[in-house]
Amino acid sequence: MPTKSKSPKAKKPSSKSVKYVYSFGNGKADGNGKMKSLLGGKGANLAEMTRIRLPVPSGFTISTEVCTYFYDHNRTYPPALEKQIDEAIHKLEASMGKKFGDATNPLLVAVRSGARDSMPGMMDTILNLGLNDRTVRALAERSRNERFAYDCYRRFLQMYGDVVMGVQKRTGEEHEPFEVVIEELKKELFPNDPHVSDTKLDATALRTLTDRFRKLIRERTGKDFPEDPREQLRGAVGAVFGSWNNERAIIYRRKYNIPHEWGTAVNVQAMVFGNTGNDSGSGVSFTRDPATGEKVLYGEFLLNAQGEDVVAGVRTPEPVLQLKVEMPEVYRQLQDVRHTLESHFHDMQDFEFTVEQGRLFMLQTRNGKRTGFAAVRIAVEMVKEKLIKPDDAVRRIPADSLSQLLAPVFDSNARKTTQVIARGLPAGPGAASGKIYFSANEAESAAQRGEKVLLVRIETSPEDIRGMLAAEGILTARGGVSSHAALVARQMGKVCVCGASELQIDYSTNSLHVRGQNFRKGDYLSIDGTTGEIFPGEVKTSPSDIVRVLIDKDLTPAESPIYRVFAQLMQWADQRRKLEVRANADQPDQVGHAVAFGAQGVGLCRTEHMFFEGDRIDHVREMILAENADERGKALAKLLPAQRSDFAGIFKALKGLPATIRFLDPPLHEFIPHDEASQRDLAEKLGISADRVARRVKELHEFNPMLGHRGCRLGIVYPEISEMQARAVFEAAAEVQASGIKVRPEIMIPLVGFPKELELQIALVHQVAQKVQKERNIKLSYLVGTMIEIPRACVVADEIAKSAQFFSFGTNDLTQTTLGMSRDDAGSFLPRYQEEEIVRQNPFAVLDQGGVGKLMETAVKLGRSTRKDIKLGICGEHGGEPDSVKFCHRLGLAYVSCSPFRLPVARLAAAQAALKE
Ligand code: PEP
Ligand code: MG
């Protein structure tokens, strides 16, 4: 079920003419912003920023084709590459006036990954490359800062040793080996100060450290750290390509559906230093607020630091607005950059910059990740600012992100009575409550046990991604709003609070201490990712603005800016889409909600769900347990008025919109009381013996209830059940129509595989319709059709269409029966199937277009061959999933039907599908 196109195959590697290396610098670039598949997102945009004359340090990009070649050829490179890299280095040296390995003015570079779609923090980066025992002295002299030079050198050794030479924690070791060496040296130098900070290490100490680091590398690898910058570069480039296939990158690609074939590019760029003193620093900013979408320069900045320090989340940075005071000229330039970027890229940008001794350099820009709230607000406001067109706004908002706008927030009353125990930075909006776990693994297992989980970490690293996926929310003690944890959380739509520095988290005791209170693993906490507040215990949640305006009606559009931008977007989407949207709704109040969310009718009313309430379930049980037609008749007589009044309620709520009412399809195991106590209880209510109930339950037992006596099979064996339902529908229709409201019932027969099943049921429906129309002296118009949810129905759809006036694809059962995977049980093995990439996504959530989709295509074709204008829709869960909605558009269905809260998502996805034509 791929949704992203694969990259074209790498060109013939032996061809000397293939260009693998693209230089940029001094206002000129070989590449440009459109070349993302070849240069990766970072490389393409570095070229583009260079072209529009933003201050970008010179460098070059090694293309993704080299990565593809690397993996296709046993980790080797195309023969033409070395020469092209040499040329690019010469160009870079000329542009910077520096030379690789030079003893007086050495060129130092950063080596960074950069895939087509950004994968924040998932792959490796190496900074300060080019340093060795000789060049470090030159750096010390030129910067007149020996401490700085040795600090750069020890960072480089540490990164290179770890990433390229593999000096990492071994099993059984608790700490990173380089960190151990640092701690040992600190202990020697400051025996009385166990918490001394790294900044206390002077130049001499740092030099000692570099000696010890090199010794460590030799001991661990049996090899010397390479002094030659060319060799360093070769190693670094290989490591970055290698990191495309590390575990976390693979997990990330799987989650975001990024094809493994894409590969990464490698960017080699002249170093600029943000850590040369207090007139330097590094920052990450957004051209608008990525959480709310507000049009302000937003982001953070660390004085005297390298960029990695900001995104790693180890030190908590200050807001970028603070630069207005600290470096007013840089701040003014940043505001200019912000406007240049937005008017050039026509989207909100997330950019990295470094200030070296008062001079601003741009290191990266990309379309910024944002919350659903921000996505909608930014797109709508950019249309108003004439930066983009309404079509662009509709196209660019990931349809799924709208579900965030409908997500609950903490109930304001519950929140007033709960004391805030601490605050952090609001990094991913929404309200989340859950049991706290301190490791990704434990969070994942707890979630698998069905618990609601909050993942609590001192700081998160990309390794935590599994735990983040499993958690309702993420809480960290350190790190800023642009730390990887925050970026990834926002993109997943997870609630996230980070940098809550008051939290004292102790992994060894699995506990968290804050302002005199202790919380242990498994205790409840609640976090608000919109305000950054943290609460003890489980706090009640309440509906979002959109729900309050549309459903609860206790908020007006005038009072809610987010509602207004949402409504504007929905209007644009509705003007563009061709698919209609309907709702799966079973009760009058649900139907009301659905209409408020834009439903153009009910696509599936599961009548068995109407019986879950009150004593109705007992009447259904009485009907199921009945031993003869007489007994069944009595039970049905009790059900009839309840159904009739529900149907009437639904028709009224629909005010003339169509309602597809499906006849009973109760998988028996969901309705029968299984344990002794409830059987006794039911027996008492029905006035029969408990033994009789138990015996009947035994008789009705099915090994495979999903494939058992359900769907139309029930109405075939007990026609009186379908008769009662038809009567309830038509009597309700007559009643509502008589009151002046138009009604459009569409009766739908489930689980049909044989044309005769449908014919029998339809005949019965027409009979009842005639009777009721006569009795009530009224003319009703209605349709009768079928669900298509059995493979046989797809392949004999031409015969079925002779009697069916419409088809509605029940893709839940169609997936279950096509794949031969029980929808109740597939959860136990599907995760492994996804890991093995047997299936890319869960086929019960995202339609299996290659299999189930083919059957749907067949059914559409055959159905139309018999009845040209047959009405076609879908009502399985896939009807609210964006990729599946787009598939339904391409199939030419008339509508998709989904749960009310998914309707905005379906409306937007349908518009996006229409715009793609
Ligand atoms: C389906 O099978 O897709 C469907 C909508 O019906 P149900 O989920 O009730 O079986
Ligand atoms: Mg079904």
Short mmCIF file of C-alpha atoms and ligand atoms in Angstrom, two decimals, residues 604 606 662 665 710 787 789 810-813 823 875-876, ligand 1:
data_model
loop_
_atom_site.label_atom_id
_atom_site.label_comp_id
_atom_site.label_asym_id
_atom_site.label_seq_id
_atom_site.Cartn_x
_atom_site.Cartn_y
_atom_site.Cartn_z
CA LEU A 604 -24.40 3.02 7.88
CA ARG A 606 -25.85 -0.57 12.48
CA ARG A 662 -28.63 -1.90 7.72
CA ASP A 665 -25.90 -8.17 11.76
CA ARG A 710 -24.85 -13.34 11.25
CA MET A 787 -23.32 -4.39 1.50
CA GLU A 789 -18.32 -7.42 2.11
CA GLY A 810 -18.13 -3.13 4.01
CA THR A 811 -14.38 -3.15 3.91
CA ASN A 812 -14.03 -4.37 7.49
CA ASP A 813 -15.51 -7.71 6.61
CA ARG A 823 -10.66 -8.78 12.50
CA CYS A 875 -18.92 2.25 5.04
CA GLY A 876 -16.04 0.20 6.47
C1 PEP B 1 -17.91 -3.72 7.37
O1 PEP B 1 -17.85 -4.94 7.46
O2 PEP B 1 -17.07 -3.03 6.79
C2 PEP B 1 -19.02 -3.01 8.01
C3 PEP B 1 -19.16 -1.71 7.86
O3 PEP B 1 -19.84 -3.72 8.81
P1 PEP B 1 -19.48 -4.17 10.29
O4 PEP B 1 -18.24 -3.47 10.69
O5 PEP B 1 -20.64 -3.81 11.12
O6 PEP B 1 -19.31 -5.64 10.12
#
